[in-house]
Coordinates of C-alpha atoms in Angstrom, one line a residue:
M1 CA -22.8 67.7 13.5
G2 CA -24.3 64.7 15.1
N3 CA -21.3 64.1 17.4
P4 CA -22.0 63.8 21.1
G5 CA -20.7 66.9 22.9
W6 CA -20.6 69.1 19.8
S7 CA -24.1 70.5 19.8
Y8 CA -24.8 74.2 20.1
R9 CA -25.9 73.9 23.7
D10 CA -22.9 71.7 24.6
L11 CA -20.4 74.2 23.1
L12 CA -22.0 77.5 24.2
P13 CA -20.4 77.4 27.7
T14 CA -17.0 77.0 26.1
F15 CA -17.5 80.0 23.7
I16 CA -18.7 82.1 26.7
A17 CA -15.7 81.2 28.7
M18 CA -13.2 82.1 25.9
E19 CA -14.8 85.4 25.1
R20 CA -13.9 88.9 26.4
N21 CA -16.6 91.0 24.9
G22 CA -15.9 94.7 24.9
N23 CA -19.5 95.8 24.1
I24 CA -21.4 93.5 26.5
E25 CA -24.0 96.3 27.0
S26 CA -25.0 96.1 23.3
V27 CA -25.4 92.3 23.1
D28 CA -27.4 89.6 24.9
P29 CA -25.2 88.8 27.9
R30 CA -26.7 85.2 28.1
Y31 CA -24.6 84.3 25.1
H32 CA -21.4 86.2 25.7
G33 CA -18.5 86.3 28.1
T34 CA -16.4 89.1 29.5
D35 CA -13.5 87.3 31.3
G36 CA -12.0 85.2 28.5
D37 CA -8.8 85.5 26.5
M38 CA -10.4 86.3 23.0
S39 CA -11.2 89.9 22.5
V40 CA -14.5 90.6 20.7
Q41 CA -15.5 94.1 19.9
Y42 CA -17.3 96.4 17.4
F43 CA -14.9 98.4 15.3
P44 CA -14.2 101.8 16.9
Y45 CA -15.2 103.8 13.8
Q46 CA -18.4 103.9 11.7
D47 CA -19.1 106.4 9.0
Q48 CA -22.5 107.8 8.2
N49 CA -23.2 105.1 5.5
V50 CA -23.0 102.4 8.1
F51 CA -26.0 103.8 9.8
H52 CA -27.8 104.6 6.6
F53 CA -27.7 101.0 5.5
L54 CA -28.6 99.8 9.0
N55 CA -31.7 102.0 9.1
A56 CA -32.6 100.9 5.5
Y57 CA -32.7 97.3 6.6
Q58 CA -34.9 98.2 9.5
E59 CA -37.3 100.1 7.2
L60 CA -37.6 96.8 5.2
G61 CA -38.7 95.0 8.4
L62 CA -35.5 93.5 9.7
E63 CA -35.0 93.9 13.4
V64 CA -31.6 94.8 14.9
F65 CA -30.5 91.8 16.7
D66 CA -27.5 90.0 18.2
Q67 CA -26.5 87.5 15.5
N68 CA -24.5 85.4 17.9
T69 CA -27.5 84.0 19.7
E70 CA -30.2 81.4 18.8
R71 CA -31.9 84.0 16.6
Q72 CA -30.6 84.2 13.1
I73 CA -32.8 86.5 11.1
G74 CA -32.3 90.3 11.2
T75 CA -29.6 93.0 10.8
S76 CA -26.7 94.2 13.0
L77 CA -23.3 95.7 13.2
I78 CA -20.9 92.8 13.3
Q79 CA -18.5 92.1 16.1
T80 CA -15.1 90.8 15.3
F81 CA -12.1 89.2 17.0
S82 CA -10.4 92.6 17.4
S83 CA -9.0 94.9 20.0
N84 CA -9.1 98.7 19.7
G85 CA -9.4 98.5 15.9
L86 CA -6.7 95.9 15.4
R87 CA -7.1 92.2 14.5
F88 CA -7.0 89.9 17.5
T89 CA -6.2 86.3 16.8
S90 CA -6.1 83.1 18.8
N91 CA -2.3 83.4 18.4
D92 CA -2.5 86.7 20.3
A93 CA -4.7 85.2 23.0
Y94 CA -3.1 81.8 23.6
I95 CA 0.3 81.5 22.0
R96 CA 2.2 84.8 22.3
P97 CA 1.7 85.0 26.1
I98 CA 3.4 81.7 26.7
R99 CA 6.1 81.6 23.9
N100 CA 9.5 80.7 25.3
Q101 CA 7.9 80.1 28.7
R102 CA 6.5 76.5 28.5
P103 CA 8.8 73.5 27.8
N104 CA 5.9 71.5 26.5
L105 CA 5.1 74.0 23.7
V106 CA 7.1 73.4 20.5
I107 CA 6.1 75.3 17.3
Q108 CA 7.5 73.8 14.1
R109 CA 7.6 76.1 11.1
N110 CA 7.6 75.0 7.5
A111 CA 6.4 71.6 8.6
Y112 CA 3.6 70.0 6.5
V113 CA 1.6 67.1 8.0
T114 CA 1.2 64.2 5.5
R115 CA -1.0 61.9 7.6
V116 CA -2.2 61.0 11.1
L117 CA -0.6 58.0 12.7
I118 CA -3.2 55.5 13.8
D119 CA -2.3 52.5 16.0
Q120 CA -3.7 49.0 16.0
N121 CA -6.6 50.1 18.3
N122 CA -7.7 52.7 15.7
R123 CA -6.4 55.4 18.0
A124 CA -4.6 58.5 16.7
C125 CA -1.2 58.5 18.2
G126 CA 0.7 61.2 16.3
V127 CA 1.4 62.7 12.9
E128 CA 3.9 62.3 10.1
Y129 CA 5.2 65.5 8.6
V130 CA 7.8 66.8 6.2
Q131 CA 10.2 69.5 7.1
N132 CA 13.2 70.7 5.1
G133 CA 13.0 67.6 2.9
Q134 CA 13.0 65.2 5.9
W135 CA 10.2 62.9 6.9
L136 CA 9.6 63.1 10.6
R137 CA 7.1 62.0 13.2
A138 CA 5.6 63.5 16.3
T139 CA 3.8 61.2 18.8
A140 CA 1.0 62.1 21.1
S141 CA 0.1 60.8 24.6
K142 CA -3.3 62.4 24.4
E143 CA -5.2 63.8 21.5
V144 CA -4.2 64.7 18.0
I145 CA -6.1 67.8 16.9
L146 CA -6.5 68.6 13.2
S147 CA -6.9 72.3 12.5
A148 CA -6.0 72.5 8.9
G149 CA -9.2 74.0 7.6
S150 CA -12.3 72.7 5.7
L151 CA -10.2 71.5 2.7
M152 CA -7.0 70.2 4.2
N153 CA -8.6 68.4 7.2
P154 CA -10.4 65.9 4.9
K155 CA -7.3 65.5 2.8
I156 CA -5.1 64.6 5.8
L157 CA -7.8 62.2 7.0
M158 CA -8.0 60.5 3.7
L159 CA -4.2 60.2 3.4
S160 CA -4.4 58.6 6.8
G161 CA -6.9 55.9 5.7
V162 CA -10.0 57.6 6.9
G163 CA -12.5 58.4 4.1
P164 CA -14.6 57.0 1.3
S165 CA -13.1 53.6 0.4
S166 CA -13.8 54.1 -3.3
V167 CA -11.6 57.2 -3.3
L168 CA -8.8 55.7 -1.1
Q169 CA -8.5 52.6 -3.2
Q170 CA -7.9 54.6 -6.3
F171 CA -4.7 55.9 -4.7
N172 CA -3.7 52.6 -3.0
I173 CA -4.3 54.0 0.5
Q174 CA -5.1 51.4 3.1
V175 CA -8.7 51.9 4.3
L176 CA -8.8 52.1 8.1
K177 CA -12.3 53.5 8.3
D178 CA -14.8 53.9 5.4
L179 CA -16.4 57.3 6.1
P180 CA -17.9 60.0 3.8
V181 CA -15.1 62.4 4.7
G182 CA -15.2 65.6 2.7
Q183 CA -18.6 64.8 1.2
N184 CA -20.7 67.4 3.0
L185 CA -18.6 70.5 2.1
H186 CA -20.8 73.6 1.5
D187 CA -19.2 76.4 -0.4
H188 CA -20.0 79.9 0.6
T189 CA -21.3 81.1 -2.8
T190 CA -21.7 84.8 -3.5
T191 CA -22.5 87.2 -6.3
D192 CA -21.3 90.8 -6.7
G193 CA -24.8 92.0 -7.4
V194 CA -25.2 95.6 -8.5
V195 CA -22.5 98.3 -8.0
I196 CA -24.1 101.4 -6.5
A197 CA -22.3 104.7 -6.9
L198 CA -22.6 107.1 -3.9
S199 CA -23.2 110.8 -4.1
N200 CA -20.7 113.5 -3.1
L201 CA -22.6 113.7 0.2
T202 CA -22.0 110.1 1.2
A203 CA -18.7 109.2 -0.6
T204 CA -15.8 108.9 1.8
T205 CA -12.9 109.3 -0.7
A206 CA -10.1 111.4 0.7
T207 CA -7.1 113.5 -0.5
D208 CA -3.6 112.2 0.0
Q209 CA -3.1 114.7 2.8
Q210 CA -6.2 113.5 4.6
R211 CA -5.1 109.9 4.3
V212 CA -1.7 110.8 5.8
R213 CA -3.4 112.4 8.8
D214 CA -5.7 109.4 9.2
V215 CA -2.6 107.1 9.2
F216 CA -1.0 109.1 12.0
Q217 CA -4.2 109.2 13.9
F218 CA -4.6 105.5 13.7
R219 CA -1.0 104.8 14.7
Q220 CA -1.4 107.0 17.8
T221 CA -4.9 106.3 19.0
Q222 CA -6.3 103.3 16.9
R223 CA -9.2 105.6 16.0
G224 CA -10.4 107.4 12.9
P225 CA -11.5 106.1 9.5
L226 CA -8.8 103.4 9.4
A227 CA -10.2 101.8 12.6
G228 CA -13.2 100.3 10.7
T229 CA -14.3 98.5 7.6
A230 CA -16.9 101.0 6.4
T231 CA -20.2 99.4 5.3
L232 CA -18.8 95.9 5.6
Q233 CA -19.6 96.3 9.3
V234 CA -23.4 96.0 8.4
N235 CA -24.7 92.5 8.1
A236 CA -28.2 91.1 7.4
F237 CA -29.6 87.6 7.4
V238 CA -32.9 87.0 5.6
Q239 CA -35.1 84.0 4.8
T240 CA -36.5 83.5 1.4
R241 CA -39.5 81.4 0.3
Y242 CA -37.1 78.6 -0.6
E243 CA -36.2 77.9 3.1
N244 CA -39.0 76.3 5.1
Q245 CA -37.4 75.7 8.5
P246 CA -38.3 78.5 11.0
D247 CA -35.8 81.1 11.9
R248 CA -33.2 79.7 9.4
P249 CA -31.8 82.3 7.0
D250 CA -30.6 81.2 3.5
I251 CA -29.3 84.6 2.3
Q252 CA -26.7 86.9 3.8
F253 CA -26.4 90.5 2.7
S254 CA -23.0 92.1 2.8
L255 CA -22.0 95.6 1.7
D256 CA -18.5 95.8 0.4
P257 CA -17.2 99.4 -0.2
T258 CA -15.4 100.0 -3.4
N259 CA -14.0 102.6 -5.8
V260 CA -16.4 102.8 -8.7
R261 CA -13.9 103.8 -11.3
N262 CA -11.4 101.1 -10.3
F263 CA -14.2 98.5 -10.1
F264 CA -15.3 99.0 -13.7
T265 CA -11.7 99.3 -15.0
D266 CA -10.5 96.1 -13.4
P267 CA -13.1 94.4 -11.2
V268 CA -11.1 91.3 -10.4
L269 CA -8.1 93.2 -9.3
T270 CA -10.2 95.7 -7.3
A271 CA -12.0 92.9 -5.5
A272 CA -8.8 91.1 -4.7
A273 CA -6.5 94.0 -3.8
T274 CA -6.1 95.3 -0.3
T275 CA -3.9 98.2 -1.0
D276 CA -6.7 100.8 -0.7
P277 CA -8.2 100.9 2.8
R278 CA -11.9 100.2 2.9
A279 CA -12.4 103.5 4.7
Y280 CA -12.2 105.4 1.4
Y281 CA -14.9 104.6 -1.1
D282 CA -17.5 106.0 -3.4
G283 CA -19.6 102.9 -4.1
R284 CA -20.6 99.5 -2.8
Y285 CA -21.2 96.1 -4.2
R286 CA -21.5 92.4 -3.4
S287 CA -25.0 92.5 -2.0
V288 CA -25.5 88.7 -1.7

């Protein structure tokens, strides 16, 4: 990023300290922690197709590697912020344990930040926000941390007077700092690629009765087909001839499971819907 203290090597100790890796024997321990608050694990369940695709990538010459290290080209099972098959968020790690216990923690709901307050010394000193139709302010004695995402962070900064002067002046916003805020956004483009139908030997579609049994198994043990994301657990990073920097991938292969009939009947709805668990599928798509 070019900012002092934000390089890979500067931040690595922080990532190690925050991580509680549940599969440390399967990764490079130099880049992972086991005593932190954020649970990181493999999913507890992988069907046969997961390993078929993992082996196929290896036959093509990709090595199985730990993708959370300095190496970036190869194939692997992904680790996620999860715990025993359930999503594990920063809220689970840091907020829930201290809710209603710390007087200096106040969580405002339905509050929308409109701008950062910046004093005469160009120091962020709080935020302005709207809640229930009222304009309010919250002041800070230390830092103001923006965590509104890759789209809203630049918007808030520009509304605060930090951004390209040519853009701010169009909206009569006072320019406090002329910076190319939001100008280096890289979208994560993708293509669905080819839909591949699986045979009866590899398809994992299930009867309603089997699905009910799987639901009960997951509720009781966090195991079984619902404790995984099928072939989406397999990841591969490759480098094409268009990328010249060593060990820098420019293509990621992902393997989304799908229902072939539903996909061709309504591909948009099928891709967007989450009503059918990924565990049950007879095809895969979105290769790039």
